[in-house]
Amino acid sequence: MSRNPSAVEIVSSALPNRIAASWHRSLACGLQRSDRKELPYSEGALDDSPLLRAARPVLDRFGQTLSGAPASVMLADENGCILDQRIGDLQTLQQALQKSGAAPGVLFAEEFAGTNGVGTALEDASVTTVHGDQHFAEYMRHLSCVGSPIRHPITNSLRGVLDLTTLVEDYNPLMAPLVLEAVKHIETRLTQFSSAHEVALMEEFTRTSTKCHGPVVGIASNVFLCNTAATGVIHPYDHTLLWELATSKATTDQFDAAVELGAGPCVVTCIPVAPSLAKERGYVLRLDYTAGSSGGRRRGGTRGTARAFDLPGRSALWRRAIGELRQCVNDPTPVVILGEDGLGKVTLGKQLLEAAARRGEAQIVEAGEVISGEVLQPLQQGVGVVLRCTGAPSAGELSELVTRAKTAVEADSRVGRLVVTLRSPCAAEREIQRGLTGIARSVQLPPLRRRPEDVADIVPVVLRSLQGGSRLRCSPSAMQMLMKDQWRDNVEGIERALRHACSAARGVDLQPGDLPQWLVAESSGRALSTFERAERDLIIETLHGVGNNRTQAARILGIGRATLYRKMRSLAIPVSGRHVS
């Protein structure tokens, strides 16, 4: 009797890495190899769309070519719904396709059909060949298919996939180039169905790039274009800053502004692009790093934070947390700093006390599950205390201690201040926060995975500390890889990775090959855009709010369950397990 193989068995098999990863995803969706489930059907998806209109002439020619041939071509949208299908005359192929469930209107995404040329090509966003037994579903093992993603030539967004399928014995290596050639024709025709603002943005971007030999960027809500000069200097974390800059002024006139980008200070000339009768607006940006070097702000560091708090970071989340700490400097109320390990809670606590007292250094005291009253003794001598809670103290103990410290400093201004650093999340975190209401100010430090742009500021600082002033730098390609990781250990994880890279480096610039192999494997996915990170945060918060119930989360978000699963995988949100981060 056939059984569902375990993940261990899959990894140990002879499957190619990409196919094995697809099998893992299929298992995570609850699929079983021997099961033959009815695939979802979406009649509304068959309505005329720009993709279908652009592809129809290409499919017509493809259909004529396939007349009498043992092959089938399928067009699917970005959700994996089959929009059109042309089948050759081979009866055995028609029967195999009918058994697989492939037909117009059917959702062939991985979460429903397992590993296949349509769904897997969408998941990997690259040309995918699935041959015979590489299909997850056993009832598809008689087929071989090649799928190629279709991207919009202006926005570069994924619009669908073109799939060519044959019986296993009829597979030909030339299928891939044949599909790629057809996809090129479809993508070219998609330009004709672009929106007015997309066309206007592309025209202005092309015109500006022709006149200007320096870096030029085109940006809109769903578009990011770079010329050759910009490709070498623009970092993924610059997208946010440039979009914020472009949209900061409600004007249709050209304007200049200075900004600090990953490659250094830069003067940006912003050209708004607002075609008539179009609601959306785009922007073309000329970048001048030479002009920015004389008057720009210092690179890296703590842009926008108080001088007392010098931990690096440029993101809005980090600047907001630092701003909250800054407001605590002249307030004698005890402060509780919450956050995961490796964020610098103790360092910030010391800096807060030093900025408040403006003399001496703070004393660091550690406490585990139980907090001793002796913690308050240094306070009576006017010494500030950073209480580092390494365990999970009870809400009552912590509340009592903070109350005593608050009462003491209110009675005598010479009494030292108390800062508590607490690991978050912990089992009693909500109870502790409720107990501290009204007697302490709390500041929550955001984890590094929610602010990947800060990695660009943290890495140079860590490198300087590891190398003792050495000129070792991080190359753009290595930095991109560092920014893709989730950094569960936050800055401590970066320190370990860079310590390994420093010992492996052979030149002045750290390269991707110098980084640990585990990091290379974890960072093999693409970097998320600003909008994708916002969407990821919304999905994560919604899942947390409903106890990781995907059906309920999809209902709250107003999307289908299949769409939620696709977005979770695309945005690197785990699709299995109780904890979602």
Coordinates of C-alpha atoms in Angstrom, one line a residue:
M1 CA 0.0 0.0 0.0
S2 CA 1.4 3.4 -1.0
R3 CA 2.1 5.8 1.9
N4 CA 3.1 9.4 2.3
P5 CA 6.9 9.7 2.5
S6 CA 8.4 11.6 5.4
A7 CA 10.5 14.7 4.9
V8 CA 13.6 12.8 5.9
E9 CA 13.0 10.3 3.1
I10 CA 12.5 13.1 0.6
V11 CA 15.7 14.8 1.4
S12 CA 17.6 11.6 1.2
S13 CA 16.2 10.7 -2.2
A14 CA 17.8 11.5 -5.5
L15 CA 15.5 14.4 -6.2
P16 CA 17.1 17.7 -7.4
N17 CA 17.2 20.4 -4.7
R18 CA 14.4 22.5 -6.3
I19 CA 12.1 19.6 -6.7
A20 CA 12.8 18.3 -3.2
A21 CA 11.9 21.8 -1.9
S22 CA 8.7 21.7 -3.8
W23 CA 7.9 18.3 -2.3
H24 CA 8.4 19.8 1.2
R25 CA 5.9 22.6 0.3
S26 CA 3.4 20.0 -1.0
L27 CA 3.7 18.0 2.3
A28 CA 3.3 21.2 4.3
C29 CA 0.0 21.8 2.5
G30 CA -1.3 18.5 3.7
L31 CA -1.1 16.7 0.3
Q32 CA -0.4 13.0 0.0
R33 CA 1.2 11.4 -3.1
S34 CA -1.4 8.6 -3.5
D35 CA -4.5 10.8 -3.0
R36 CA -6.5 12.1 -6.0
K37 CA -8.3 15.2 -4.8
E38 CA -10.7 17.3 -6.8
L39 CA -8.9 20.5 -7.8
P40 CA -10.6 23.8 -7.1
Y41 CA -12.3 25.5 -10.0
S42 CA -12.6 29.3 -10.6
E43 CA -15.0 30.2 -13.4
G44 CA -14.4 34.0 -12.9
A45 CA -10.7 33.6 -13.7
L46 CA -11.6 32.8 -17.3
D47 CA -12.9 36.3 -17.9
D48 CA -10.9 38.2 -20.5
S49 CA -7.7 39.6 -19.0
P50 CA -4.6 41.5 -20.3
L51 CA -2.5 38.3 -20.0
L52 CA -5.0 36.3 -22.0
R53 CA -5.4 38.9 -24.6
A54 CA -1.6 39.2 -25.0
A55 CA -1.1 35.5 -25.1
R56 CA -4.0 34.5 -27.4
P57 CA -2.2 35.0 -30.8
V58 CA 0.9 33.2 -29.4
L59 CA -1.3 30.3 -28.3
D60 CA -3.0 30.2 -31.6
R61 CA 0.3 29.8 -33.4
F62 CA 1.4 27.3 -30.8
G63 CA -1.8 25.3 -31.2
Q64 CA -1.2 25.1 -35.0
T65 CA 2.3 23.9 -34.4
L66 CA 1.0 21.2 -32.0
S67 CA -1.6 20.0 -34.4
G68 CA -1.0 16.2 -34.5
A69 CA 2.0 16.5 -32.1
P70 CA 2.0 14.6 -28.7
A71 CA 2.1 17.8 -26.7
S72 CA -0.1 20.3 -24.8
V73 CA 0.4 24.0 -24.0
M74 CA -1.3 25.7 -21.0
L75 CA -1.5 29.3 -20.0
A76 CA -2.1 30.0 -16.2
D77 CA -2.4 33.3 -14.3
E78 CA -0.3 34.3 -11.3
N79 CA -2.6 32.2 -9.0
G80 CA -2.0 29.1 -11.0
C81 CA -5.5 29.1 -12.6
I82 CA -5.4 27.6 -16.1
L83 CA -6.7 30.2 -18.5
D84 CA -6.3 28.4 -21.8
Q85 CA -5.2 25.0 -23.0
R86 CA -4.3 23.6 -26.4
I87 CA -3.8 19.8 -26.7
G88 CA -2.4 17.8 -29.6
D89 CA -4.2 14.8 -31.1
L90 CA -2.5 12.1 -29.1
Q91 CA -5.3 10.3 -27.3
T92 CA -3.1 8.8 -24.6
L93 CA -1.9 12.4 -23.7
Q94 CA -5.4 13.7 -23.6
Q95 CA -6.3 10.9 -21.2
A96 CA -3.3 11.6 -19.0
L97 CA -4.1 15.3 -18.8
Q98 CA -7.7 14.5 -18.0
K99 CA -6.6 12.3 -15.2
S100 CA -4.3 15.0 -13.8
G101 CA -7.3 17.4 -13.7
A102 CA -5.6 20.0 -15.9
A103 CA -8.4 22.1 -17.6
P104 CA -9.3 25.7 -18.1
G105 CA -10.6 27.2 -14.8
V106 CA -8.8 24.7 -12.6
L107 CA -6.3 25.9 -10.0
F108 CA -3.0 24.1 -10.6
A109 CA -1.1 25.8 -7.8
E110 CA 1.2 23.7 -5.7
E111 CA -1.0 23.7 -2.6
F112 CA -3.6 21.8 -4.6
A113 CA -1.8 19.8 -7.3
G114 CA 1.7 19.4 -5.7
T115 CA 4.9 19.7 -7.7
N116 CA 4.0 20.4 -11.4
G117 CA 5.2 22.7 -14.2
V118 CA 2.6 25.4 -13.5
G119 CA 2.6 25.7 -9.7
T120 CA 6.3 25.1 -9.1
A121 CA 7.3 27.5 -11.8
L122 CA 5.2 30.1 -10.1
E123 CA 6.7 29.3 -6.7
D124 CA 10.3 29.4 -7.9
A125 CA 9.7 32.3 -10.3
S126 CA 12.0 30.5 -12.8
V127 CA 11.9 28.0 -15.7
T128 CA 11.0 24.6 -14.2
T129 CA 11.1 21.1 -15.6
V130 CA 9.2 18.4 -13.8
H131 CA 9.9 15.0 -15.3
G132 CA 7.9 11.8 -14.6
D133 CA 8.3 10.7 -11.0
Q134 CA 9.4 14.1 -9.9
H135 CA 5.7 15.0 -9.8
F136 CA 4.5 14.9 -6.2
A137 CA 1.2 13.4 -7.2
E138 CA 1.6 9.8 -8.3
Y139 CA -1.3 10.2 -10.9
M140 CA 0.9 12.7 -12.8
R141 CA 4.0 10.5 -13.1
H142 CA 3.3 9.7 -16.8
L143 CA 3.8 13.4 -17.7
S144 CA 6.8 15.6 -18.3
C145 CA 6.4 19.4 -18.3
V146 CA 8.3 22.6 -18.7
G147 CA 6.9 25.8 -17.3
S148 CA 8.3 29.3 -17.6
P149 CA 7.1 32.4 -15.7
I150 CA 5.6 35.3 -17.6
R151 CA 6.7 38.7 -16.3
H152 CA 5.4 42.2 -17.2
P153 CA 8.2 43.9 -19.2
I154 CA 7.7 47.2 -17.4
T155 CA 6.8 46.3 -13.8
N156 CA 8.7 43.0 -13.8
S157 CA 5.8 41.6 -11.8
L158 CA 4.9 37.9 -12.2
R159 CA 1.8 37.7 -14.3
G160 CA 1.5 34.0 -15.1
V161 CA 3.2 30.9 -16.5
L162 CA 3.3 29.1 -19.9
D163 CA 3.6 25.3 -19.6
L164 CA 4.4 22.7 -22.3
T165 CA 3.5 19.1 -21.4
T166 CA 4.2 15.7 -23.0
L167 CA 4.1 12.1 -22.0
V168 CA 7.4 11.0 -20.3
E169 CA 8.5 9.0 -23.4
D170 CA 7.9 12.0 -25.7
Y171 CA 10.0 14.5 -23.6
N172 CA 12.5 16.5 -25.6
P173 CA 15.2 18.9 -24.1
L174 CA 14.2 21.4 -26.8
M175 CA 10.9 22.0 -25.0
A176 CA 12.5 24.6 -22.7
P177 CA 13.8 26.9 -25.4
L178 CA 10.6 26.6 -27.3
V179 CA 8.6 27.7 -24.2
L180 CA 11.0 30.6 -23.5
E181 CA 10.7 31.9 -27.1
A182 CA 6.9 31.9 -26.8
V183 CA 7.1 33.6 -23.4
K184 CA 9.2 36.4 -24.9
H185 CA 6.5 37.1 -27.5
I186 CA 3.8 37.2 -24.8
E187 CA 5.8 39.5 -22.6
T188 CA 6.4 41.9 -25.5
R189 CA 2.6 42.0 -26.3
L190 CA 1.9 42.7 -22.6
T191 CA 3.4 46.1 -23.1
Q192 CA 0.5 47.0 -25.3
F193 CA -1.9 46.4 -22.5
S194 CA 0.0 48.4 -19.9
S195 CA -1.7 51.1 -17.9
A196 CA -1.2 54.8 -18.8
H197 CA 1.1 55.5 -15.8
E198 CA 3.3 52.5 -16.5
V199 CA 3.8 53.5 -20.2
A200 CA 4.4 57.2 -19.2
L201 CA 6.9 56.1 -16.6
M202 CA 8.8 53.9 -19.0
E203 CA 8.9 56.6 -21.7
E204 CA 10.3 59.2 -19.2
F205 CA 12.8 56.7 -17.8
T206 CA 14.1 55.9 -21.3
R207 CA 14.3 59.5 -22.2
T208 CA 16.2 60.5 -19.0
S209 CA 18.5 57.5 -19.3
T210 CA 19.4 58.5 -22.8
K211 CA 20.3 62.0 -21.7
C212 CA 22.0 61.1 -18.4
H213 CA 25.0 58.8 -18.3
G214 CA 24.7 58.4 -14.5
P215 CA 22.4 56.3 -12.3
V216 CA 18.7 56.7 -13.2
V217 CA 15.8 55.0 -11.4
G218 CA 12.1 54.8 -12.3
I219 CA 9.7 54.1 -9.4
A220 CA 6.0 53.7 -8.9
S221 CA 3.7 51.8 -6.5
N222 CA 4.5 48.5 -8.2
V223 CA 7.5 49.4 -10.4
F224 CA 11.2 49.8 -9.8
L225 CA 13.4 50.3 -12.8
C226 CA 17.2 50.8 -12.9
N227 CA 19.6 51.7 -15.8
T228 CA 23.0 50.0 -16.0
A229 CA 24.7 52.7 -14.0
A230 CA 22.2 52.5 -11.2
T231 CA 22.3 48.7 -11.0
G232 CA 25.9 48.8 -9.6
V233 CA 25.1 51.3 -6.8
I234 CA 21.5 50.9 -5.8
H235 CA 20.9 48.6 -2.8
P236 CA 17.6 46.8 -2.1
Y237 CA 17.2 48.8 1.1
D238 CA 17.4 52.1 -0.9
H239 CA 14.0 51.4 -2.4
T240 CA 12.2 52.6 0.7
L241 CA 14.2 55.8 1.0
L242 CA 13.7 56.7 -2.6
W243 CA 10.0 56.0 -2.6
E244 CA 9.6 58.1 0.6
L245 CA 11.6 60.9 -0.9
A246 CA 9.6 60.9 -4.2
T247 CA 6.2 60.9 -2.5
S248 CA 7.2 63.4 0.2
K249 CA 6.1 66.5 -1.9
A250 CA 2.7 66.9 -3.5
T251 CA 4.0 68.6 -6.6
T252 CA 4.2 67.9 -10.3
D253 CA 7.3 70.0 -10.7
Q254 CA 10.9 68.6 -10.7
F255 CA 12.8 69.0 -7.4
D256 CA 16.2 68.2 -5.8
A257 CA 16.9 66.7 -2.4
A258 CA 19.8 65.3 -0.5
V259 CA 19.6 61.7 0.9
E260 CA 21.9 59.1 2.4
L261 CA 21.8 55.9 0.3
G262 CA 23.7 52.7 0.8
A263 CA 26.5 53.8 -1.5
G264 CA 26.9 57.2 0.2
P265 CA 25.5 60.7 0.2
C266 CA 23.5 61.5 -2.9
V267 CA 21.6 64.4 -4.5
V268 CA 18.5 63.2 -6.1
T269 CA 16.7 65.0 -8.9
C270 CA 13.1 63.8 -8.8
I271 CA 10.9 64.1 -12.0
P272 CA 7.2 63.3 -11.2
V273 CA 5.4 61.5 -14.0
A274 CA 1.7 62.1 -14.0
P275 CA 0.0 61.2 -17.3
S276 CA -3.4 62.8 -18.0
L277 CA -6.5 60.7 -17.0
A278 CA -4.3 58.5 -14.8
K279 CA -4.9 58.3 -11.1
E280 CA -1.5 56.9 -10.2
R281 CA 1.8 58.7 -10.4
G282 CA 5.4 57.5 -11.0
Y283 CA 8.7 59.2 -10.6
V284 CA 12.0 59.2 -12.4
L285 CA 15.1 59.9 -10.2
R286 CA 18.5 61.0 -11.3
L287 CA 21.2 60.2 -8.7
D288 CA 24.3 62.3 -8.3
Y289 CA 26.7 60.8 -5.7
T290 CA 29.4 63.3 -6.5
A291 CA 27.3 66.3 -5.6
G292 CA 26.0 64.6 -2.5
S293 CA 29.5 63.8 -1.1
S294 CA 30.3 67.4 -0.2
G295 CA 27.1 68.2 1.7
G296 CA 25.6 64.9 2.5
R297 CA 25.3 63.4 6.0
R298 CA 27.7 60.9 7.5
R299 CA 27.3 57.4 6.1
G300 CA 25.8 54.6 8.2
G301 CA 25.6 55.2 12.0
T302 CA 22.5 56.4 13.7
R303 CA 20.8 58.8 11.4
G304 CA 18.0 60.5 13.1
T305 CA 18.8 59.3 16.7
A306 CA 20.1 61.2 19.7
R307 CA 23.8 61.3 20.1
A308 CA 23.6 59.3 23.3
F309 CA 22.2 56.3 21.6
D310 CA 24.7 55.1 19.0
L311 CA 23.5 51.6 18.0
P312 CA 23.2 51.6 14.2
G313 CA 19.9 51.6 12.4
R314 CA 18.0 53.7 9.8
S315 CA 14.6 52.1 9.7
A316 CA 11.4 53.8 10.9
L317 CA 10.8 51.1 13.4
W318 CA 14.3 51.5 15.0
R319 CA 14.2 55.3 14.9
R320 CA 10.8 55.2 16.7
A321 CA 12.1 52.9 19.5
I322 CA 15.2 55.1 19.9
G323 CA 13.0 58.2 20.0
E324 CA 10.9 56.6 22.8
L325 CA 14.2 56.0 24.8
R326 CA 15.3 59.6 24.2
Q327 CA 12.0 60.8 25.8
C328 CA 12.9 58.8 28.9
V329 CA 16.2 60.6 29.5
N330 CA 14.8 63.4 31.6
D331 CA 12.0 61.4 33.2
P332 CA 13.1 59.7 36.5
T333 CA 10.4 57.0 36.1
P334 CA 11.9 53.4 35.8
V335 CA 12.2 52.1 32.3
V336 CA 11.6 48.6 31.0
I337 CA 13.2 47.7 27.7
L338 CA 11.7 44.7 26.1
G339 CA 13.0 42.8 23.1
E340 CA 14.5 39.5 21.8
D341 CA 18.1 38.5 22.6
G342 CA 20.8 40.1 20.6
L343 CA 19.2 43.6 20.1
G344 CA 21.4 45.6 22.5
K345 CA 18.9 46.1 25.3
V346 CA 21.6 46.3 28.0
T347 CA 23.8 48.6 25.9
L348 CA 20.9 51.0 25.4
G349 CA 20.0 50.8 29.1
K350 CA 23.5 51.9 30.0
Q351 CA 23.4 54.7 27.5
L352 CA 20.1 55.9 28.8
L353 CA 21.4 56.1 32.4
E354 CA 24.7 57.7 31.3
A355 CA 22.7 60.3 29.3
A356 CA 20.4 61.0 32.3
A357 CA 23.1 61.2 35.0
R358 CA 25.8 62.7 32.6
R359 CA 28.5 61.2 35.0
G360 CA 29.9 57.8 35.7
E361 CA 28.9 54.4 34.3
A362 CA 25.8 52.4 35.1
Q363 CA 26.0 49.2 37.1
I364 CA 24.7 46.1 35.5
V365 CA 23.0 43.5 37.7
E366 CA 21.7 40.2 36.5
A367 CA 18.7 38.4 37.8
G368 CA 17.1 35.1 36.8
E369 CA 13.7 33.8 37.8
V370 CA 13.8 35.5 41.2
I371 CA 14.7 39.2 41.8
S372 CA 16.4 40.0 45.0
G373 CA 15.7 43.3 46.9
E374 CA 19.5 43.9 47.0
V375 CA 19.1 45.2 43.5
L376 CA 18.0 48.5 45.0
Q377 CA 21.1 49.0 47.2
P378 CA 23.2 50.8 44.5
L379 CA 20.3 53.1 43.8
Q380 CA 20.4 54.5 47.3
Q381 CA 24.0 55.5 46.6
G382 CA 23.0 57.4 43.5
V383 CA 24.2 54.7 41.1
G384 CA 22.0 53.9 38.1
V385 CA 21.2 50.1 37.7
V386 CA 20.5 48.1 34.6
L387 CA 18.7 45.0 35.8
R388 CA 19.3 42.3 33.1
C389 CA 16.6 39.7 33.6
T390 CA 18.1 36.5 32.1
G391 CA 15.1 34.4 33.2
A392 CA 11.4 35.1 33.4
P393 CA 10.6 36.8 36.7
S394 CA 7.1 36.9 38.0
A395 CA 4.9 39.9 37.2
G396 CA 4.4 40.5 41.0
E397 CA 8.1 40.6 41.9
L398 CA 9.0 42.9 39.0
S399 CA 6.0 45.2 39.7
E400 CA 7.0 45.4 43.4
L401 CA 10.6 46.2 42.6
V402 CA 9.8 48.9 40.1
T403 CA 7.3 50.5 42.5
R404 CA 9.9 50.7 45.2
A405 CA 12.4 52.2 42.8
K406 CA 9.9 54.8 41.6
T407 CA 8.9 55.7 45.2
A408 CA 12.5 56.1 46.2
V409 CA 13.5 58.4 43.3
E410 CA 10.4 60.5 43.9
A411 CA 11.3 61.0 47.5
D412 CA 15.0 61.8 46.9
S413 CA 16.2 63.0 43.5
R414 CA 19.8 61.8 44.4
V415 CA 18.6 58.2 44.2
G416 CA 19.8 56.4 41.1
R417 CA 17.5 55.3 38.3
L418 CA 16.4 51.8 37.4
V419 CA 16.3 50.3 33.9
V420 CA 15.1 46.8 33.5
T421 CA 15.8 44.7 30.3
L422 CA 13.4 41.9 29.7
R423 CA 13.5 39.1 27.1
S424 CA 10.5 39.3 24.8
P425 CA 8.4 37.3 24.0
C426 CA 8.1 35.4 27.3
A427 CA 5.2 33.4 28.8
A428 CA 4.2 36.2 31.3
E429 CA 4.9 39.2 29.0
R430 CA 1.4 40.5 28.8
E431 CA 0.9 40.0 32.6
I432 CA 4.1 41.9 33.3
Q433 CA 3.2 44.7 31.0
R434 CA -0.2 45.1 32.7
G435 CA 1.6 45.1 36.1
L436 CA 3.9 47.9 35.0
T437 CA 1.2 50.2 33.7
G438 CA 1.4 53.6 35.5
I439 CA 4.7 52.8 37.4
A440 CA 7.2 52.4 34.6
R441 CA 7.8 53.4 30.9
S442 CA 8.2 50.5 28.5
V443 CA 10.0 50.5 25.2
Q444 CA 9.7 47.6 22.7
L445 CA 12.7 47.0 20.5
P446 CA 11.7 45.6 17.0
P447 CA 13.5 42.4 16.0
L448 CA 16.0 42.6 13.1
R449 CA 13.9 40.5 10.8
R450 CA 11.3 43.3 10.7
R451 CA 13.8 45.9 9.7
P452 CA 16.2 44.4 7.2
E453 CA 17.4 47.8 5.9
D454 CA 19.2 48.2 9.3
V455 CA 21.6 45.4 8.4
A456 CA 23.3 47.8 6.0
D457 CA 24.2 50.0 9.0
I458 CA 25.0 47.2 11.4
V459 CA 27.4 45.3 9.2
P460 CA 30.1 48.0 8.9
V461 CA 30.0 48.6 12.7
V462 CA 30.4 44.9 13.5
L463 CA 33.2 44.6 10.9
R464 CA 35.1 47.4 12.6
S465 CA 34.7 45.9 16.0
L466 CA 35.9 42.4 14.8
Q467 CA 38.8 43.7 12.8
G468 CA 40.1 46.4 15.1
G469 CA 39.9 49.2 12.6
S470 CA 40.7 47.1 9.5
R471 CA 39.6 48.3 6.1
L472 CA 37.7 45.1 5.4
R473 CA 34.4 45.9 3.7
C474 CA 31.3 44.0 2.7
S475 CA 30.6 43.8 -1.1
P476 CA 27.1 44.7 -2.4
S477 CA 26.4 41.1 -3.3
A478 CA 27.4 39.8 0.1
M479 CA 25.3 42.6 1.7
Q480 CA 22.3 41.6 -0.3
M481 CA 22.7 38.0 1.0
L482 CA 23.0 39.3 4.6
M483 CA 19.8 41.3 4.2
K484 CA 17.8 38.4 3.0
D485 CA 18.3 36.3 6.2
Q486 CA 15.7 36.4 9.0
W487 CA 18.4 36.7 11.7
R488 CA 16.6 34.9 14.5
D489 CA 19.6 35.7 16.8
N490 CA 19.5 39.4 15.7
V491 CA 22.8 41.2 15.9
E492 CA 24.5 38.3 17.6
G493 CA 23.8 36.2 14.6
I494 CA 25.4 38.8 12.3
E495 CA 28.5 38.9 14.5
R496 CA 28.9 35.1 14.2
A497 CA 28.4 35.2 10.5
L498 CA 30.9 38.0 10.0
R499 CA 33.5 36.5 12.3
H500 CA 33.4 33.4 10.0
A501 CA 33.6 35.6 6.9
C502 CA 36.6 37.6 8.2
S503 CA 38.6 34.4 8.7
A504 CA 37.7 33.2 5.2
A505 CA 38.1 36.5 3.3
R506 CA 41.0 36.7 0.8
G507 CA 40.6 40.3 -0.2
V508 CA 39.5 43.7 1.0
D509 CA 35.8 43.1 0.2
L510 CA 33.9 40.2 1.7
Q511 CA 32.2 38.1 -1.0
P512 CA 29.2 35.8 -0.8
G513 CA 31.6 32.8 -0.8
D514 CA 33.2 34.0 2.4
L515 CA 29.9 33.8 4.3
P516 CA 28.9 30.6 6.2
Q517 CA 27.2 27.9 4.1
W518 CA 24.1 27.9 6.3
L519 CA 23.6 31.6 5.6
V520 CA 24.0 31.1 1.8
A521 CA 21.4 28.3 2.0
E522 CA 18.9 30.4 4.1
S523 CA 19.4 33.5 1.9
S524 CA 18.9 31.8 -1.4
G525 CA 15.5 33.5 -1.8
R526 CA 14.9 37.0 -3.2
A527 CA 14.9 40.2 -1.2
L528 CA 11.5 41.6 -0.3
S529 CA 10.4 45.0 -1.5
T530 CA 9.0 47.7 0.9
F531 CA 5.5 46.8 -0.1
E532 CA 6.1 43.1 0.3
R533 CA 7.5 43.6 3.8
A534 CA 4.5 45.6 4.8
E535 CA 2.2 42.8 3.4
R536 CA 4.3 40.2 5.2
D537 CA 3.9 42.0 8.5
L538 CA 0.1 42.3 8.0
I539 CA -0.2 38.6 7.3
I540 CA 2.0 37.6 10.3
E541 CA 0.0 39.9 12.7
T542 CA -3.3 38.5 11.4
L543 CA -2.1 34.9 11.8
H544 CA -0.9 35.6 15.4
G545 CA -4.3 37.2 16.1
V546 CA -6.3 34.1 15.1
G547 CA -3.9 31.4 16.6
N548 CA -2.4 30.6 13.2
N549 CA -5.8 29.6 11.7
R550 CA -5.1 30.0 8.0
T551 CA -8.8 29.8 7.0
Q552 CA -9.8 32.5 9.5
A553 CA -6.8 34.7 8.6
A554 CA -7.7 34.5 4.8
R555 CA -11.3 35.5 5.6
I556 CA -10.1 38.5 7.7
L557 CA -7.6 39.6 4.9
G558 CA -10.3 39.2 2.3
I559 CA -8.4 36.7 0.2
G560 CA -8.8 33.1 -0.7
R561 CA -7.0 30.4 1.3
A562 CA -5.0 29.4 -1.7
T563 CA -3.9 32.9 -2.2
L564 CA -2.9 33.2 1.4
Y565 CA -0.7 30.0 1.1
R566 CA 0.9 31.4 -2.1
K567 CA 1.7 34.7 -0.4
M568 CA 3.0 33.0 2.7
R569 CA 5.5 31.0 0.7
S570 CA 6.4 34.0 -1.6
L571 CA 7.0 36.2 1.5
A572 CA 9.0 33.6 3.4
I573 CA 6.3 33.0 6.1
P574 CA 6.4 29.4 7.3
V575 CA 3.4 27.4 6.1
S576 CA 3.6 24.7 8.8
G577 CA 4.1 24.6 12.5
R578 CA 2.4 26.3 15.4
H579 CA 4.7 29.4 15.5
V580 CA 4.7 31.9 12.8
S581 CA 7.4 34.6 12.8

